PDB file of C-alpha atoms and ligand atoms in Angstrom:
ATOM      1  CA  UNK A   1       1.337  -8.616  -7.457  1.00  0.00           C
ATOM      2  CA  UNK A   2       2.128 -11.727  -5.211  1.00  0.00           C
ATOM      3  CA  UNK A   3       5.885 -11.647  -5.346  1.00  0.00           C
ATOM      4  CA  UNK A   4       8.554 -13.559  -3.242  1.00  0.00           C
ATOM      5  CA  UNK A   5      10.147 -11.027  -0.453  1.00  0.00           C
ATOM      6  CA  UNK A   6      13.688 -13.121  -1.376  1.00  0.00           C
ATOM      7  CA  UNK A   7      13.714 -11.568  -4.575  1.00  0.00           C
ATOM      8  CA  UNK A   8      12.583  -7.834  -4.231  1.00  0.00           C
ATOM      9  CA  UNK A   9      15.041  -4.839  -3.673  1.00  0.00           C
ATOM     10  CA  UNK A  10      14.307  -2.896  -0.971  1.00  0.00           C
ATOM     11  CA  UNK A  11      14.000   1.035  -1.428  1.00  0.00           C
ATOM     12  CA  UNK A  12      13.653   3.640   1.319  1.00  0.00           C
ATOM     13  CA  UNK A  13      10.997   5.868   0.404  1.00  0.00           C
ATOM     14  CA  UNK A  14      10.354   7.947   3.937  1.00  0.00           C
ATOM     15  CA  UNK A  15       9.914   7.382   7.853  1.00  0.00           C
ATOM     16  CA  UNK A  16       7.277   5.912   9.741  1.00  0.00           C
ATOM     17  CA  UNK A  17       7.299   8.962  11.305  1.00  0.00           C
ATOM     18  CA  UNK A  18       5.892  11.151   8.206  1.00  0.00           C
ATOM     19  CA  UNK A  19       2.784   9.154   8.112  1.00  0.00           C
ATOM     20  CA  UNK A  20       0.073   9.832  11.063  1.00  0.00           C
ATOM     21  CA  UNK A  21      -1.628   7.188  12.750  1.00  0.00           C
ATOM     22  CA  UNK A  22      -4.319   5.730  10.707  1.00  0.00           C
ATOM     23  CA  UNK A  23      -3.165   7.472   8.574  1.00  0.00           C
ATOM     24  CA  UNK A  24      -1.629   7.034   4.808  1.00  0.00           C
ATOM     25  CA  UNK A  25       0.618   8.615   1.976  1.00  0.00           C
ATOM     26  CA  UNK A  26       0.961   8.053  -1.792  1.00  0.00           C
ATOM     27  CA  UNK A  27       4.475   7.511  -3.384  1.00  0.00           C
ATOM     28  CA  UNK A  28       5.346   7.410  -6.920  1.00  0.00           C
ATOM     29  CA  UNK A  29       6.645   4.055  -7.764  1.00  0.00           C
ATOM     30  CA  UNK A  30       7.292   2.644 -11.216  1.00  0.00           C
ATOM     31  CA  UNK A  31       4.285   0.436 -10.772  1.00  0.00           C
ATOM     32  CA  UNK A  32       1.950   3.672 -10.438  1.00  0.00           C
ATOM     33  CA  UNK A  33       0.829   5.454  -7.126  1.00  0.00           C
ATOM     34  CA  UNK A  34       1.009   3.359  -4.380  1.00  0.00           C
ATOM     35  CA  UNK A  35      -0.386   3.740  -0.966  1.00  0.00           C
ATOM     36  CA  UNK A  36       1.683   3.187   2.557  1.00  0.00           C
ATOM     37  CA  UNK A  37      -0.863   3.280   5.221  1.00  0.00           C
ATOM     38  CA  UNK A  38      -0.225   3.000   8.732  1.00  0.00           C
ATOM     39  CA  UNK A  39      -2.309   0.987  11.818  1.00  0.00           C
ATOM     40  CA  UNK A  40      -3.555   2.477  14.789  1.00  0.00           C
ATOM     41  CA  UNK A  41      -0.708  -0.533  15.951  1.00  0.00           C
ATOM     42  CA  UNK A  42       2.062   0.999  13.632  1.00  0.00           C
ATOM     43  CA  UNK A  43       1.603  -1.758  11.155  1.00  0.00           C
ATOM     44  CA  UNK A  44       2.260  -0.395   7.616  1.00  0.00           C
ATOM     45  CA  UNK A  45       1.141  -1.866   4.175  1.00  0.00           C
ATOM     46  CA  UNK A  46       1.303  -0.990   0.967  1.00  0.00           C
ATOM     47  CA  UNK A  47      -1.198  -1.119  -1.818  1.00  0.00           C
ATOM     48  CA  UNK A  48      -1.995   0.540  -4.879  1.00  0.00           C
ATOM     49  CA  UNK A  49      -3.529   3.810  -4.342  1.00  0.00           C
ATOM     50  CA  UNK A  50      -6.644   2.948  -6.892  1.00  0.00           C
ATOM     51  CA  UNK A  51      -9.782   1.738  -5.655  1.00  0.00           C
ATOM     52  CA  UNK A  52     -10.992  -1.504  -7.707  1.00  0.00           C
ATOM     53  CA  UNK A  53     -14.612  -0.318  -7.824  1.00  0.00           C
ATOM     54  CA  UNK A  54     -13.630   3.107  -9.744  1.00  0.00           C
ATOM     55  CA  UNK A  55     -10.461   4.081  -9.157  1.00  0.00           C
ATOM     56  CA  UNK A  56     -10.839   5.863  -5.360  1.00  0.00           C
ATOM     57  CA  UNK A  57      -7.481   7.450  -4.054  1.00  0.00           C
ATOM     58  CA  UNK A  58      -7.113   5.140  -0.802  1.00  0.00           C
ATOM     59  CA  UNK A  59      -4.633   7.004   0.678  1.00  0.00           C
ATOM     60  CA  UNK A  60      -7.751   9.823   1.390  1.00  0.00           C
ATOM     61  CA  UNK A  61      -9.565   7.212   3.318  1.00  0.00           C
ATOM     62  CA  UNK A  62     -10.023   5.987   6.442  1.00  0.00           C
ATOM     63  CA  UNK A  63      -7.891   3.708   8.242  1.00  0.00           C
ATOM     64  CA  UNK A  64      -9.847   1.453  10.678  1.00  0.00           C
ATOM     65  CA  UNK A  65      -7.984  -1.982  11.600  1.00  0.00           C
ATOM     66  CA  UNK A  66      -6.122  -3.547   9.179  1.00  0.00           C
ATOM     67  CA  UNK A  67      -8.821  -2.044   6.680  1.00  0.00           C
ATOM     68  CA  UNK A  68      -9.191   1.313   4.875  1.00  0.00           C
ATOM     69  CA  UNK A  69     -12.633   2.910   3.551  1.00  0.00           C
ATOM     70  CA  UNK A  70     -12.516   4.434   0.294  1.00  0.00           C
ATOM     71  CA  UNK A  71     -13.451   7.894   0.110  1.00  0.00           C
ATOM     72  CA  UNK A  72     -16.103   7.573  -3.056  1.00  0.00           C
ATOM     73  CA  UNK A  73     -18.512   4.991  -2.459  1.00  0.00           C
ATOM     74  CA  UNK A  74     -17.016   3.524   0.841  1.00  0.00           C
ATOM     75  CA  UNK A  75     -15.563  -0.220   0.129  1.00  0.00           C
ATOM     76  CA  UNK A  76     -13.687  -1.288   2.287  1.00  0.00           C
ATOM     77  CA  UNK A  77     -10.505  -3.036   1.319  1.00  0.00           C
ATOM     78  CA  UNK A  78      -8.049  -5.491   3.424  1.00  0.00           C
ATOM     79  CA  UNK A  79      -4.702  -3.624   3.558  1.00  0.00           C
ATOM     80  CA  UNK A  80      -3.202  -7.207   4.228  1.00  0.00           C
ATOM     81  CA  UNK A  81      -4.733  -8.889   1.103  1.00  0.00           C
ATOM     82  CA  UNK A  82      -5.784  -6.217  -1.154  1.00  0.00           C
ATOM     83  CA  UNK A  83      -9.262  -7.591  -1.010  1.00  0.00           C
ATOM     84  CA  UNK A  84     -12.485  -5.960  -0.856  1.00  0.00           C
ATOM     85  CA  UNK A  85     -14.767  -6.866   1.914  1.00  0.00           C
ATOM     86  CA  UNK A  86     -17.730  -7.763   2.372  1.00  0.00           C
ATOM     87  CA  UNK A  87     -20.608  -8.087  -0.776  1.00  0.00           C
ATOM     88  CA  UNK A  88     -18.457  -5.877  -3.068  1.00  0.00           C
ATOM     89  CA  UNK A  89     -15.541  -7.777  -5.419  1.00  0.00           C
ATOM     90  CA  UNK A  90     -12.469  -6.684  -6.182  1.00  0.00           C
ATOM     91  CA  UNK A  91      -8.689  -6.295  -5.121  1.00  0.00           C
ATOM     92  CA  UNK A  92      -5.658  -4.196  -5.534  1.00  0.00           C
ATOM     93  CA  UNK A  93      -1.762  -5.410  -5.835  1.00  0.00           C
ATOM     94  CA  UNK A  94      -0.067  -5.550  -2.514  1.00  0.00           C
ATOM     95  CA  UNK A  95       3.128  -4.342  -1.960  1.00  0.00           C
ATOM     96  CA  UNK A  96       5.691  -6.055  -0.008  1.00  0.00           C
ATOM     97  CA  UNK A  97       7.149  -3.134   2.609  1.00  0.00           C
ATOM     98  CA  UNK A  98       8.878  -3.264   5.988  1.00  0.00           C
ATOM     99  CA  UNK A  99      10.189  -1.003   8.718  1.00  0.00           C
ATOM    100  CA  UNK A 100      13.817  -0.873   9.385  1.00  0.00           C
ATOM    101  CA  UNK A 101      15.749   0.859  11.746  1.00  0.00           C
ATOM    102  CA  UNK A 102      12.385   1.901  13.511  1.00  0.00           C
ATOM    103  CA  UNK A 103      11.223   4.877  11.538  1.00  0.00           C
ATOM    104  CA  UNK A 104      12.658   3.512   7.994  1.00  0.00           C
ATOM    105  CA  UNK A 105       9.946   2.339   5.735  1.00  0.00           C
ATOM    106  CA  UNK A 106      11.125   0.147   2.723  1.00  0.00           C
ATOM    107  CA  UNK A 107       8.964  -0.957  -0.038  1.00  0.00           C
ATOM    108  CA  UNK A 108      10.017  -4.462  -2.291  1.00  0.00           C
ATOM    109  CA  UNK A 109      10.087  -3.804  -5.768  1.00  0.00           C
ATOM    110  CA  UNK A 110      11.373  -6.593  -7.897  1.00  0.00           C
ATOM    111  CA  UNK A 111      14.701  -6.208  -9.930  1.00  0.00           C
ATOM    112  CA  UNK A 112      12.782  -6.685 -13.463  1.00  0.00           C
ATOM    113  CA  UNK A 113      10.619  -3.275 -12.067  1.00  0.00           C
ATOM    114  CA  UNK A 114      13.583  -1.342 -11.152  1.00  0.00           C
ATOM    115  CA  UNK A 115      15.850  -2.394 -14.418  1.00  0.00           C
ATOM    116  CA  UNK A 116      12.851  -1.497 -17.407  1.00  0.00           C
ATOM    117  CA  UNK A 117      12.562   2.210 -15.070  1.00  0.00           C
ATOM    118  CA  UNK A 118      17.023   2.618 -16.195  1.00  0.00           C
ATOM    119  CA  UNK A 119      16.162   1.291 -19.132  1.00  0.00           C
ATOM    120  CA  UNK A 120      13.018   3.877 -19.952  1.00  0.00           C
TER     121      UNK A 120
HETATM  122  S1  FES B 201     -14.245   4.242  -6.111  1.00  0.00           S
HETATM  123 FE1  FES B 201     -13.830   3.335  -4.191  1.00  0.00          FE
HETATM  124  S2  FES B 201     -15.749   2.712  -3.495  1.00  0.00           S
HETATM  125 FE2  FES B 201     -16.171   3.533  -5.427  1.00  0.00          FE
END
């Protein structure tokens, strides 16, 4: 999902803090599990927590760069872009997210998300 920052809402969903170093946690969002993953630089991104070659759970990878290895058949995919690297073809949706406050992590969903989740 490639949407505008201007027009997501932003909702606290833990601290920097909670997540180690190259390290990553899965949250519950109505757009299915996403992953927040955090650089050995305290960069954090968010992507979906399913591997596009079958499905992987991200979040148990490993974080190297800007990159994370999944833990099933080791593709690595571009936290940035939601890419897979290399020979292999594939991405996940990307997130928008952000760090406020220092420790405050805040992932973009867009209104239009957040309104069909009252209205389910
Ligand atoms: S499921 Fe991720 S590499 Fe195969």
């Amino acid at each position: 999902m490639n949407v505008h920052v201007s027009s997501v809402q932003w909702i606290a969903i833990g601290n920097l803090s909670d997540i180690p170093v190259r390290g990553a946690r899965c949250v519950v969002t109505p757009l299915g599990k996403i992953g927040i993953f955090r650089t050995a630089s305290d960069t954090v991104f968010a992507i979906e927590d399913h591997c596009p070659h079958k499905g992987g759970p991200l979040t148990q990878g490993i974080v190297h760069g800007r990159s994370v290895t999944c833990p099933l058949h080791n593709w690595v995919i571009d936290l940035e872009t939601g890419q897979a690297q290399g020979a292999d073809e594939g991405s996940v949706e990307t997130l928008p997210i952000r760090v406020t406050d220092g420790d405050v992590i805040e992932l973009g969903l867009e209104p239009a998300t957040l309104a069909a989740v009252a209205d389910g």
